[in-house]
Amino acid sequence: MAGTDKTRISPLGAAPAVILVNPQLGENIGTAARAMANFGLHELRIVDPRDGWPNERALKTASGADWIIEKATIHATLEDALKDLTYVYATTARPRGMIKEVMTPEQAGTDMRLRIGRSEKLALLFGRERWGLNNDEVSLADMIITAPVNPAFASLNIAQAVLLVGYEWYKHEATTLGHATPELPALDGPGLVTPDTRPATKDELYGFFHHIETELDQAGFFKTAEKKPGMIRNMRNLFARAELTEQEVRSLRGMVASLTRAHLKRKGTTEE
Amino acid sequence: MAGTDKTRISPLGAAPAVILVNPQLGENIGTAARAMANFGLHELRIVDPRDGWPNERALKTASGADWIIEKATIHATLEDALKDLTYVYATTARPRGMIKEVMTPEQAGTDMRLRIGRSEKLALLFGRERWGLNNDEVSLADMIITAPVNPAFASLNIAQAVLLVGYEWYKHEATTLGHATPELPALDGPGLVTPDTRPATKDELYGFFHHIETELDQAGFFKTAEKKPGMIRNMRNLFARAELTEQEVRSLRGMVASLTRAHLKRKGTTEE
């Protein structure tokens, strides 16, 4: 399988549909579409949009995610929008006191990935601007998604909610496909981006240590013989931590050479 | 202990600062502040906002996160905004071909939590609307954060970028405060074990940069004016990666002083 093939993270891969229930502002439809595009969600269904359809403001605010707006389907009722689906997640700002399971976006990301892998047809429900989904609407879903948000400031707008859930979906998809962002080394562990060089060998590193330590010694940097080993150890630790590249080692040697030669040159070649 | 007490997830707990570099629209400052409030980030610093400050549009679009806008500090330069900080994450849309580590927002969430637990002072950098952060700005950071986004539609606006990184920060905070792992494993993970010293502040680090760059300049190390900015950037990246302590910064300055004075001294005191 082409784990590093960029084209496989396509906006057209199998993904959950996004259903906006009774959205009021075209702007929120557009920005939700944009957030969908960021994370490989492409199927938008809209239930009873207040200002009708098509909506020019939605297209304008989609910032280029036009294909999502243009292919969006409009439904008179939520039931109609859900007809062909097998599993539905409702996003809510807080638990509803309903006997229904609640997942975080992260858990839902994993769950959606598993289900899509089994060819289930999924959707994510997002409610209207002012008060979200009503209890009847939530009761049509199989699962609730609630994001951990500062309880003192818990309001997320529609596009933000789509963004967070989409992010968790895509994060998992990216991991599954074997890469996060195209050029990055990997998803696991921090790592270095090293364009045109390679990590220095220990031999090169020790060459630099020898160079700088000799010069510092001649310059009287190590005040006493007693202190010298500790000072050298600290300096080596410092440079070791930087995980120097071969090129950086050469630069550092160049710096030491420049600094030591500088005053010599100024003094020595007085005619210049 | 009040593990489930919601009030402990306070918007005023220790958290990374958010730094917006040269934002152009007040609206983006406001929506970024709102996203901060959602996830318990409360300290906003703004570098050179295009439309000046205060900005009424920022307050209007913050949707109630007024305290963040009102307490925001304004800085003429990024260096000034970074002075008191010890570790800085730059958010970028794509790798920059720089020798600097890259994390996902999720990894950064964990990393920030560990560092805050060690009382480090952190910040998250977000660039201007059209083209993000420039290379010089990125070079001032210790770590790059890049979110996995659909490469065919990768643009995130400032508030969305703040939202994703804030979400990953808060997710970890919520878990920590909620239950399970109240005490962080203070010493493992990336970062320094620093018995008798503390991480250098950016102010101290920049003092060293200024010192060595001035000396190297006088020594003719930067061969051409064209090459100089790139060489300086590479050098700053190298030392930034080492996460220097205050004591190490002093040592490095001592080394530079020794090396530059050495030959001068030898030449000057010929009677010895």
PDB file of N, CA and C in Angstrom, chain A residues 9 34 37-39 105-106 148-151 153 155-157 163 167-168 170-171 181 184 187 189-193 195 215 218-219 221 235 238 241-244 248 254-255 258-260 262-264 266-267, chain B residues 34 37-39 63 95 97-99 101-102 104-107 147-151 153 155-157 167-168 170-171 192 218-219 221 235 238 241-244 248 254-255 258-260 262-264 266-267:
ATOM      1  N   ILE A   9      -4.556  10.918   0.932  1.00  0.00           N
ATOM      2  CA  ILE A   9      -5.332  11.742   1.858  1.00  0.00           C
ATOM      3  C   ILE A   9      -6.154  12.676   1.008  1.00  0.00           C
ATOM      4  N   ARG A  34     -15.322  24.998   5.295  1.00  0.00           N
ATOM      5  CA  ARG A  34     -13.874  25.208   5.276  1.00  0.00           C
ATOM      6  C   ARG A  34     -13.179  24.274   6.271  1.00  0.00           C
ATOM      7  N   ALA A  37     -13.062  20.795   4.961  1.00  0.00           N
ATOM      8  CA  ALA A  37     -12.026  20.604   3.940  1.00  0.00           C
ATOM      9  C   ALA A  37     -10.647  20.436   4.576  1.00  0.00           C
ATOM     10  N   ASN A  38     -10.403  21.159   5.670  1.00  0.00           N
ATOM     11  CA  ASN A  38      -9.118  21.032   6.355  1.00  0.00           C
ATOM     12  C   ASN A  38      -8.840  19.599   6.776  1.00  0.00           C
ATOM     13  N   PHE A  39      -9.899  18.860   7.057  1.00  0.00           N
ATOM     14  CA  PHE A  39      -9.683  17.543   7.633  1.00  0.00           C
ATOM     15  C   PHE A  39     -10.340  16.411   6.841  1.00  0.00           C
ATOM     16  N   PRO A 105     -14.054  13.990  21.563  1.00  0.00           N
ATOM     17  CA  PRO A 105     -13.710  13.984  20.130  1.00  0.00           C
ATOM     18  C   PRO A 105     -12.604  12.974  19.825  1.00  0.00           C
ATOM     19  N   GLU A 106     -11.651  12.847  20.734  1.00  0.00           N
ATOM     20  CA  GLU A 106     -10.546  11.923  20.504  1.00  0.00           C
ATOM     21  C   GLU A 106     -11.048  10.478  20.424  1.00  0.00           C
ATOM     22  N   PRO A 148     -13.965  18.445  25.768  1.00  0.00           N
ATOM     23  CA  PRO A 148     -13.568  19.070  27.036  1.00  0.00           C
ATOM     24  C   PRO A 148     -13.245  20.539  26.800  1.00  0.00           C
ATOM     25  N   VAL A 149     -14.031  21.402  27.390  1.00  0.00           N
ATOM     26  CA  VAL A 149     -13.874  22.847  27.190  1.00  0.00           C
ATOM     27  C   VAL A 149     -13.936  23.506  28.555  1.00  0.00           C
ATOM     28  N   ASN A 150     -13.212  24.582  28.729  1.00  0.00           N
ATOM     29  CA  ASN A 150     -13.250  25.376  29.954  1.00  0.00           C
ATOM     30  C   ASN A 150     -14.705  25.657  30.340  1.00  0.00           C
ATOM     31  N   PRO A 151     -15.181  25.130  31.463  1.00  0.00           N
ATOM     32  CA  PRO A 151     -16.604  25.307  31.801  1.00  0.00           C
ATOM     33  C   PRO A 151     -16.976  26.774  32.015  1.00  0.00           C
ATOM     34  N   PHE A 153     -16.129  29.066  30.066  1.00  0.00           N
ATOM     35  CA  PHE A 153     -16.241  29.700  28.749  1.00  0.00           C
ATOM     36  C   PHE A 153     -16.380  28.594  27.719  1.00  0.00           C
ATOM     37  N   SER A 155     -18.653  28.065  25.142  1.00  0.00           N
ATOM     38  CA  SER A 155     -19.316  28.145  23.843  1.00  0.00           C
ATOM     39  C   SER A 155     -18.338  27.986  22.686  1.00  0.00           C
ATOM     40  N   LEU A 156     -18.678  27.060  21.803  1.00  0.00           N
ATOM     41  CA  LEU A 156     -17.950  26.892  20.544  1.00  0.00           C
ATOM     42  C   LEU A 156     -18.933  27.196  19.423  1.00  0.00           C
ATOM     43  N   ASN A 157     -18.500  27.894  18.383  1.00  0.00           N
ATOM     44  CA  ASN A 157     -19.421  28.056  17.270  1.00  0.00           C
ATOM     45  C   ASN A 157     -19.396  26.806  16.388  1.00  0.00           C
ATOM     46  N   LEU A 163     -14.377  21.813  13.412  1.00  0.00           N
ATOM     47  CA  LEU A 163     -12.917  21.764  13.342  1.00  0.00           C
ATOM     48  C   LEU A 163     -12.330  20.748  14.325  1.00  0.00           C
ATOM     49  N   TYR A 167     -10.618  17.442  13.178  1.00  0.00           N
ATOM     50  CA  TYR A 167      -9.195  17.278  13.526  1.00  0.00           C
ATOM     51  C   TYR A 167      -8.933  15.900  14.110  1.00  0.00           C
ATOM     52  N   GLU A 168      -9.799  15.483  15.026  1.00  0.00           N
ATOM     53  CA  GLU A 168      -9.586  14.168  15.658  1.00  0.00           C
ATOM     54  C   GLU A 168      -9.832  13.033  14.660  1.00  0.00           C
ATOM     55  N   TYR A 170      -9.258  13.296  11.371  1.00  0.00           N
ATOM     56  CA  TYR A 170      -8.158  13.316  10.413  1.00  0.00           C
ATOM     57  C   TYR A 170      -6.851  12.868  11.040  1.00  0.00           C
ATOM     58  N   LYS A 171      -6.646  13.255  12.297  1.00  0.00           N
ATOM     59  CA  LYS A 171      -5.430  12.864  13.006  1.00  0.00           C
ATOM     60  C   LYS A 171      -5.298  11.348  12.955  1.00  0.00           C
ATOM     61  N   THR A 181       1.730  15.196   8.312  1.00  0.00           N
ATOM     62  CA  THR A 181       1.840  16.190   7.271  1.00  0.00           C
ATOM     63  C   THR A 181       2.860  15.636   6.288  1.00  0.00           C
ATOM     64  N   LEU A 184       6.863  15.617   6.962  1.00  0.00           N
ATOM     65  CA  LEU A 184       7.406  15.433   8.301  1.00  0.00           C
ATOM     66  C   LEU A 184       7.901  14.017   8.506  1.00  0.00           C
ATOM     67  N   LEU A 187       4.797  10.649  12.886  1.00  0.00           N
ATOM     68  CA  LEU A 187       3.913  11.160  13.920  1.00  0.00           C
ATOM     69  C   LEU A 187       4.451  10.882  15.304  1.00  0.00           C
ATOM     70  N   GLY A 189       7.015  10.707  18.340  1.00  0.00           N
ATOM     71  CA  GLY A 189       8.214  11.284  18.917  1.00  0.00           C
ATOM     72  C   GLY A 189       8.651  12.533  18.177  1.00  0.00           C
ATOM     73  N   PRO A 190       9.219  13.478  18.904  1.00  0.00           N
ATOM     74  CA  PRO A 190       9.771  14.634  18.227  1.00  0.00           C
ATOM     75  C   PRO A 190      10.961  14.194  17.380  1.00  0.00           C
ATOM     76  N   GLY A 191      11.234  14.899  16.346  1.00  0.00           N
ATOM     77  CA  GLY A 191      12.378  14.548  15.512  1.00  0.00           C
ATOM     78  C   GLY A 191      12.878  15.775  14.798  1.00  0.00           C
ATOM     79  N   LEU A 192      13.992  15.630  14.166  1.00  0.00           N
ATOM     80  CA  LEU A 192      14.605  16.773  13.524  1.00  0.00           C
ATOM     81  C   LEU A 192      14.264  16.834  12.053  1.00  0.00           C
ATOM     82  N   VAL A 193      14.028  18.035  11.576  1.00  0.00           N
ATOM     83  CA  VAL A 193      13.948  18.238  10.146  1.00  0.00           C
ATOM     84  C   VAL A 193      15.327  18.710   9.706  1.00  0.00           C
ATOM     85  N   PRO A 195      17.312  19.374   6.467  1.00  0.00           N
ATOM     86  CA  PRO A 195      17.222  19.407   5.021  1.00  0.00           C
ATOM     87  C   PRO A 195      18.478  18.929   4.288  1.00  0.00           C
ATOM     88  N   GLU A 215      41.768  25.971  22.589  1.00  0.00           N
ATOM     89  CA  GLU A 215      41.781  27.433  22.484  1.00  0.00           C
ATOM     90  C   GLU A 215      41.412  28.081  23.813  1.00  0.00           C
ATOM     91  N   GLN A 218      44.343  27.894  26.206  1.00  0.00           N
ATOM     92  CA  GLN A 218      45.355  28.916  25.897  1.00  0.00           C
ATOM     93  C   GLN A 218      44.881  30.299  26.287  1.00  0.00           C
ATOM     94  N   ALA A 219      43.589  30.506  26.246  1.00  0.00           N
ATOM     95  CA  ALA A 219      43.051  31.826  26.570  1.00  0.00           C
ATOM     96  C   ALA A 219      42.895  32.021  28.079  1.00  0.00           C
ATOM     97  N   PHE A 221      40.781  30.407  30.034  1.00  0.00           N
ATOM     98  CA  PHE A 221      39.369  30.337  30.436  1.00  0.00           C
ATOM     99  C   PHE A 221      39.169  29.459  31.666  1.00  0.00           C
ATOM    100  N   MET A 235      30.412  21.976  29.363  1.00  0.00           N
ATOM    101  CA  MET A 235      30.384  22.481  27.996  1.00  0.00           C
ATOM    102  C   MET A 235      30.033  21.365  27.018  1.00  0.00           C
ATOM    103  N   LEU A 238      26.355  20.584  27.134  1.00  0.00           N
ATOM    104  CA  LEU A 238      25.575  21.623  26.474  1.00  0.00           C
ATOM    105  C   LEU A 238      25.534  21.378  24.959  1.00  0.00           C
ATOM    106  N   ARG A 241      23.613  18.185  23.890  1.00  0.00           N
ATOM    107  CA  ARG A 241      22.165  18.315  23.905  1.00  0.00           C
ATOM    108  C   ARG A 241      21.602  18.881  22.609  1.00  0.00           C
ATOM    109  N   ALA A 242      22.404  19.710  21.937  1.00  0.00           N
ATOM    110  CA  ALA A 242      21.906  20.352  20.719  1.00  0.00           C
ATOM    111  C   ALA A 242      21.817  19.369  19.560  1.00  0.00           C
ATOM    112  N   GLU A 243      22.377  18.178  19.721  1.00  0.00           N
ATOM    113  CA  GLU A 243      22.368  17.182  18.632  1.00  0.00           C
ATOM    114  C   GLU A 243      22.804  17.832  17.326  1.00  0.00           C
ATOM    115  N   LEU A 244      24.060  18.249  17.316  1.00  0.00           N
ATOM    116  CA  LEU A 244      24.583  19.036  16.210  1.00  0.00           C
ATOM    117  C   LEU A 244      24.650  18.249  14.903  1.00  0.00           C
ATOM    118  N   GLU A 248      26.845  22.133  11.329  1.00  0.00           N
ATOM    119  CA  GLU A 248      26.904  23.003  12.504  1.00  0.00           C
ATOM    120  C   GLU A 248      28.236  22.859  13.225  1.00  0.00           C
ATOM    121  N   GLY A 254      34.453  27.154  12.806  1.00  0.00           N
ATOM    122  CA  GLY A 254      34.726  28.413  12.115  1.00  0.00           C
ATOM    123  C   GLY A 254      34.595  29.606  13.051  1.00  0.00           C
ATOM    124  N   MET A 255      33.599  29.551  13.929  1.00  0.00           N
ATOM    125  CA  MET A 255      33.416  30.656  14.886  1.00  0.00           C
ATOM    126  C   MET A 255      34.596  30.757  15.834  1.00  0.00           C
ATOM    127  N   SER A 258      37.522  32.161  14.014  1.00  0.00           N
ATOM    128  CA  SER A 258      37.354  33.597  13.766  1.00  0.00           C
ATOM    129  C   SER A 258      37.634  34.405  15.020  1.00  0.00           C
ATOM    130  N   LEU A 259      37.036  33.964  16.119  1.00  0.00           N
ATOM    131  CA  LEU A 259      37.177  34.745  17.351  1.00  0.00           C
ATOM    132  C   LEU A 259      38.622  34.789  17.819  1.00  0.00           C
ATOM    133  N   THR A 260      39.323  33.678  17.701  1.00  0.00           N
ATOM    134  CA  THR A 260      40.703  33.671  18.192  1.00  0.00           C
ATOM    135  C   THR A 260      41.628  34.427  17.258  1.00  0.00           C
ATOM    136  N   ALA A 262      40.754  36.948  15.362  1.00  0.00           N
ATOM    137  CA  ALA A 262      40.315  38.305  15.077  1.00  0.00           C
ATOM    138  C   ALA A 262      41.293  39.361  15.568  1.00  0.00           C
ATOM    139  N   HIS A 263      41.573  39.326  16.858  1.00  0.00           N
ATOM    140  CA  HIS A 263      42.419  40.369  17.424  1.00  0.00           C
ATOM    141  C   HIS A 263      43.856  40.211  16.988  1.00  0.00           C
ATOM    142  N   LEU A 264      44.231  38.938  16.800  1.00  0.00           N
ATOM    143  CA  LEU A 264      45.551  38.665  16.283  1.00  0.00           C
ATOM    144  C   LEU A 264      45.740  39.394  14.971  1.00  0.00           C
ATOM    145  N   ARG A 266      44.022  41.895  13.742  1.00  0.00           N
ATOM    146  CA  ARG A 266      43.984  43.350  13.874  1.00  0.00           C
ATOM    147  C   ARG A 266      45.314  43.898  14.383  1.00  0.00           C
ATOM    148  N   LYS A 267      45.907  43.138  15.328  1.00  0.00           N
ATOM    149  CA  LYS A 267      47.201  43.585  15.867  1.00  0.00           C
ATOM    150  C   LYS A 267      48.329  43.339  14.876  1.00  0.00           C
TER     151      LYS A 267
ATOM    152  N   ARG B  34     -11.146  34.463  21.918  1.00  0.00           N
ATOM    153  CA  ARG B  34     -12.261  33.579  22.235  1.00  0.00           C
ATOM    154  C   ARG B  34     -11.807  32.114  22.301  1.00  0.00           C
ATOM    155  N   ALA B  37      -9.956  31.490  25.463  1.00  0.00           N
ATOM    156  CA  ALA B  37     -10.838  31.354  26.623  1.00  0.00           C
ATOM    157  C   ALA B  37     -11.469  29.961  26.684  1.00  0.00           C
ATOM    158  N   ASN B  38     -11.788  29.397  25.526  1.00  0.00           N
ATOM    159  CA  ASN B  38     -12.360  28.052  25.495  1.00  0.00           C
ATOM    160  C   ASN B  38     -11.448  27.038  26.181  1.00  0.00           C
ATOM    161  N   PHE B  39     -10.164  27.286  26.123  1.00  0.00           N
ATOM    162  CA  PHE B  39      -9.244  26.270  26.600  1.00  0.00           C
ATOM    163  C   PHE B  39      -8.281  26.766  27.682  1.00  0.00           C
ATOM    164  N   SER B  63     -16.429  37.809  21.680  1.00  0.00           N
ATOM    165  CA  SER B  63     -17.630  37.112  22.180  1.00  0.00           C
ATOM    166  C   SER B  63     -17.611  36.897  23.682  1.00  0.00           C
ATOM    167  N   PRO B  95       6.772  22.475   7.224  1.00  0.00           N
ATOM    168  CA  PRO B  95       8.158  22.487   7.663  1.00  0.00           C
ATOM    169  C   PRO B  95       8.924  23.605   6.964  1.00  0.00           C
ATOM    170  N   GLY B  97      12.388  23.750   6.594  1.00  0.00           N
ATOM    171  CA  GLY B  97      13.760  23.447   6.205  1.00  0.00           C
ATOM    172  C   GLY B  97      14.755  23.980   7.203  1.00  0.00           C
ATOM    173  N   MET B  98      14.296  24.099   8.450  1.00  0.00           N
ATOM    174  CA  MET B  98      15.221  24.561   9.485  1.00  0.00           C
ATOM    175  C   MET B  98      15.578  23.398  10.377  1.00  0.00           C
ATOM    176  N   ILE B  99      16.732  23.520  11.001  1.00  0.00           N
ATOM    177  CA  ILE B  99      17.125  22.465  11.913  1.00  0.00           C
ATOM    178  C   ILE B  99      16.433  22.729  13.237  1.00  0.00           C
ATOM    179  N   GLU B 101      13.196  21.021  15.886  1.00  0.00           N
ATOM    180  CA  GLU B 101      12.272  19.911  16.074  1.00  0.00           C
ATOM    181  C   GLU B 101      10.833  20.314  15.760  1.00  0.00           C
ATOM    182  N   VAL B 102      10.060  19.346  15.332  1.00  0.00           N
ATOM    183  CA  VAL B 102       8.658  19.570  14.999  1.00  0.00           C
ATOM    184  C   VAL B 102       7.790  18.624  15.820  1.00  0.00           C
ATOM    185  N   THR B 104       3.540  17.553  16.783  1.00  0.00           N
ATOM    186  CA  THR B 104       2.121  17.739  16.494  1.00  0.00           C
ATOM    187  C   THR B 104       1.509  18.521  17.668  1.00  0.00           C
ATOM    188  N   PRO B 105       0.328  19.088  17.481  1.00  0.00           N
ATOM    189  CA  PRO B 105      -0.343  19.743  18.620  1.00  0.00           C
ATOM    190  C   PRO B 105      -0.497  18.787  19.800  1.00  0.00           C
ATOM    191  N   GLU B 106      -0.790  17.542  19.515  1.00  0.00           N
ATOM    192  CA  GLU B 106      -0.969  16.573  20.599  1.00  0.00           C
ATOM    193  C   GLU B 106       0.325  16.386  21.404  1.00  0.00           C
ATOM    194  N   GLN B 107       1.420  16.211  20.708  1.00  0.00           N
ATOM    195  CA  GLN B 107       2.702  16.077  21.401  1.00  0.00           C
ATOM    196  C   GLN B 107       3.022  17.348  22.172  1.00  0.00           C
ATOM    197  N   ALA B 147       0.289  21.144  12.644  1.00  0.00           N
ATOM    198  CA  ALA B 147      -0.870  20.254  12.777  1.00  0.00           C
ATOM    199  C   ALA B 147      -1.029  19.400  11.526  1.00  0.00           C
ATOM    200  N   PRO B 148      -1.444  18.147  11.690  1.00  0.00           N
ATOM    201  CA  PRO B 148      -1.759  17.336  10.519  1.00  0.00           C
ATOM    202  C   PRO B 148      -3.043  17.840   9.874  1.00  0.00           C
ATOM    203  N   VAL B 149      -2.927  18.346   8.682  1.00  0.00           N
ATOM    204  CA  VAL B 149      -4.066  18.925   7.964  1.00  0.00           C
ATOM    205  C   VAL B 149      -4.057  18.370   6.541  1.00  0.00           C
ATOM    206  N   ASN B 150      -5.213  18.196   5.976  1.00  0.00           N
ATOM    207  CA  ASN B 150      -5.353  17.769   4.584  1.00  0.00           C
ATOM    208  C   ASN B 150      -4.439  18.614   3.687  1.00  0.00           C
ATOM    209  N   PRO B 151      -3.429  18.032   3.070  1.00  0.00           N
ATOM    210  CA  PRO B 151      -2.493  18.849   2.299  1.00  0.00           C
ATOM    211  C   PRO B 151      -3.153  19.544   1.111  1.00  0.00           C
ATOM    212  N   PHE B 153      -5.864  21.103   1.323  1.00  0.00           N
ATOM    213  CA  PHE B 153      -6.616  22.253   1.841  1.00  0.00           C
ATOM    214  C   PHE B 153      -6.083  22.550   3.234  1.00  0.00           C
ATOM    215  N   SER B 155      -4.986  25.484   4.731  1.00  0.00           N
ATOM    216  CA  SER B 155      -4.978  26.780   5.403  1.00  0.00           C
ATOM    217  C   SER B 155      -5.884  26.781   6.631  1.00  0.00           C
ATOM    218  N   LEU B 156      -5.300  27.186   7.750  1.00  0.00           N
ATOM    219  CA  LEU B 156      -6.059  27.407   8.981  1.00  0.00           C
ATOM    220  C   LEU B 156      -5.946  28.886   9.299  1.00  0.00           C
ATOM    221  N   ASN B 157      -7.025  29.517   9.732  1.00  0.00           N
ATOM    222  CA  ASN B 157      -6.850  30.903  10.155  1.00  0.00           C
ATOM    223  C   ASN B 157      -6.293  30.941  11.584  1.00  0.00           C
ATOM    224  N   TYR B 167      -6.867  23.367  22.404  1.00  0.00           N
ATOM    225  CA  TYR B 167      -7.612  22.133  22.683  1.00  0.00           C
ATOM    226  C   TYR B 167      -6.682  21.040  23.191  1.00  0.00           C
ATOM    227  N   GLU B 168      -5.548  20.885  22.549  1.00  0.00           N
ATOM    228  CA  GLU B 168      -4.621  19.833  22.975  1.00  0.00           C
ATOM    229  C   GLU B 168      -3.988  20.161  24.326  1.00  0.00           C
ATOM    230  N   TYR B 170      -5.552  21.948  26.692  1.00  0.00           N
ATOM    231  CA  TYR B 170      -6.597  21.824  27.704  1.00  0.00           C
ATOM    232  C   TYR B 170      -6.989  20.371  27.929  1.00  0.00           C
ATOM    233  N   LYS B 171      -6.990  19.605  26.866  1.00  0.00           N
ATOM    234  CA  LYS B 171      -7.333  18.191  26.979  1.00  0.00           C
ATOM    235  C   LYS B 171      -6.450  17.535  28.025  1.00  0.00           C
ATOM    236  N   LEU B 192      15.222  19.845  30.843  1.00  0.00           N
ATOM    237  CA  LEU B 192      16.469  19.746  31.567  1.00  0.00           C
ATOM    238  C   LEU B 192      16.277  19.343  33.005  1.00  0.00           C
ATOM    239  N   GLN B 218      32.765  41.539  14.018  1.00  0.00           N
ATOM    240  CA  GLN B 218      34.061  42.240  14.057  1.00  0.00           C
ATOM    241  C   GLN B 218      35.195  41.360  13.574  1.00  0.00           C
ATOM    242  N   ALA B 219      35.035  40.052  13.787  1.00  0.00           N
ATOM    243  CA  ALA B 219      36.094  39.124  13.394  1.00  0.00           C
ATOM    244  C   ALA B 219      36.010  38.754  11.912  1.00  0.00           C
ATOM    245  N   PHE B 221      33.635  37.005  10.480  1.00  0.00           N
ATOM    246  CA  PHE B 221      33.127  35.644  10.312  1.00  0.00           C
ATOM    247  C   PHE B 221      32.043  35.575   9.233  1.00  0.00           C
ATOM    248  N   MET B 235      22.852  29.703  13.573  1.00  0.00           N
ATOM    249  CA  MET B 235      23.521  29.676  14.872  1.00  0.00           C
ATOM    250  C   MET B 235      22.506  29.779  16.015  1.00  0.00           C
ATOM    251  N   LEU B 238      20.749  26.519  16.514  1.00  0.00           N
ATOM    252  CA  LEU B 238      21.611  25.544  17.175  1.00  0.00           C
ATOM    253  C   LEU B 238      21.605  25.749  18.691  1.00  0.00           C
ATOM    254  N   ARG B 241      18.205  24.999  20.388  1.00  0.00           N
ATOM    255  CA  ARG B 241      17.918  23.577  20.588  1.00  0.00           C
ATOM    256  C   ARG B 241      18.499  23.032  21.878  1.00  0.00           C
ATOM    257  N   ALA B 242      19.580  23.630  22.325  1.00  0.00           N
ATOM    258  CA  ALA B 242      20.239  23.117  23.520  1.00  0.00           C
ATOM    259  C   ALA B 242      19.462  23.441  24.797  1.00  0.00           C
ATOM    260  N   GLU B 243      18.454  24.309  24.695  1.00  0.00           N
ATOM    261  CA  GLU B 243      17.687  24.732  25.874  1.00  0.00           C
ATOM    262  C   GLU B 243      18.630  25.096  27.023  1.00  0.00           C
ATOM    263  N   LEU B 244      19.365  26.145  26.804  1.00  0.00           N
ATOM    264  CA  LEU B 244      20.428  26.534  27.729  1.00  0.00           C
ATOM    265  C   LEU B 244      19.891  26.964  29.091  1.00  0.00           C
ATOM    266  N   GLU B 248      24.672  28.273  31.844  1.00  0.00           N
ATOM    267  CA  GLU B 248      25.341  27.959  30.582  1.00  0.00           C
ATOM    268  C   GLU B 248      25.473  29.178  29.689  1.00  0.00           C
ATOM    269  N   GLY B 254      31.329  33.846  28.705  1.00  0.00           N
ATOM    270  CA  GLY B 254      32.704  33.816  29.203  1.00  0.00           C
ATOM    271  C   GLY B 254      33.669  33.241  28.170  1.00  0.00           C
ATOM    272  N   MET B 255      33.220  32.205  27.466  1.00  0.00           N
ATOM    273  CA  MET B 255      34.075  31.617  26.434  1.00  0.00           C
ATOM    274  C   MET B 255      34.349  32.600  25.314  1.00  0.00           C
ATOM    275  N   SER B 258      36.736  35.162  26.503  1.00  0.00           N
ATOM    276  CA  SER B 258      38.091  34.610  26.600  1.00  0.00           C
ATOM    277  C   SER B 258      38.750  34.506  25.241  1.00  0.00           C
ATOM    278  N   LEU B 259      38.012  33.936  24.300  1.00  0.00           N
ATOM    279  CA  LEU B 259      38.598  33.707  22.976  1.00  0.00           C
ATOM    280  C   LEU B 259      38.962  35.011  22.297  1.00  0.00           C
ATOM    281  N   THR B 260      38.124  36.016  22.439  1.00  0.00           N
ATOM    282  CA  THR B 260      38.412  37.275  21.753  1.00  0.00           C
ATOM    283  C   THR B 260      39.526  38.048  22.450  1.00  0.00           C
ATOM    284  N   ALA B 262      41.984  36.631  24.149  1.00  0.00           N
ATOM    285  CA  ALA B 262      43.183  35.828  24.349  1.00  0.00           C
ATOM    286  C   ALA B 262      44.404  36.389  23.633  1.00  0.00           C
ATOM    287  N   HIS B 263      44.293  36.527  22.340  1.00  0.00           N
ATOM    288  CA  HIS B 263      45.456  36.937  21.569  1.00  0.00           C
ATOM    289  C   HIS B 263      45.792  38.384  21.819  1.00  0.00           C
ATOM    290  N   LEU B 264      44.726  39.135  22.079  1.00  0.00           N
ATOM    291  CA  LEU B 264      44.929  40.525  22.433  1.00  0.00           C
ATOM    292  C   LEU B 264      45.868  40.605  23.631  1.00  0.00           C
ATOM    293  N   ARG B 266      47.887  38.285  24.801  1.00  0.00           N
ATOM    294  CA  ARG B 266      49.238  37.781  24.511  1.00  0.00           C
ATOM    295  C   ARG B 266      50.086  38.823  23.797  1.00  0.00           C
ATOM    296  N   LYS B 267      49.407  39.538  22.889  1.00  0.00           N
ATOM    297  CA  LYS B 267      50.144  40.572  22.151  1.00  0.00           C
ATOM    298  C   LYS B 267      50.430  41.768  23.053  1.00  0.00           C
TER     299      LYS B 267
END
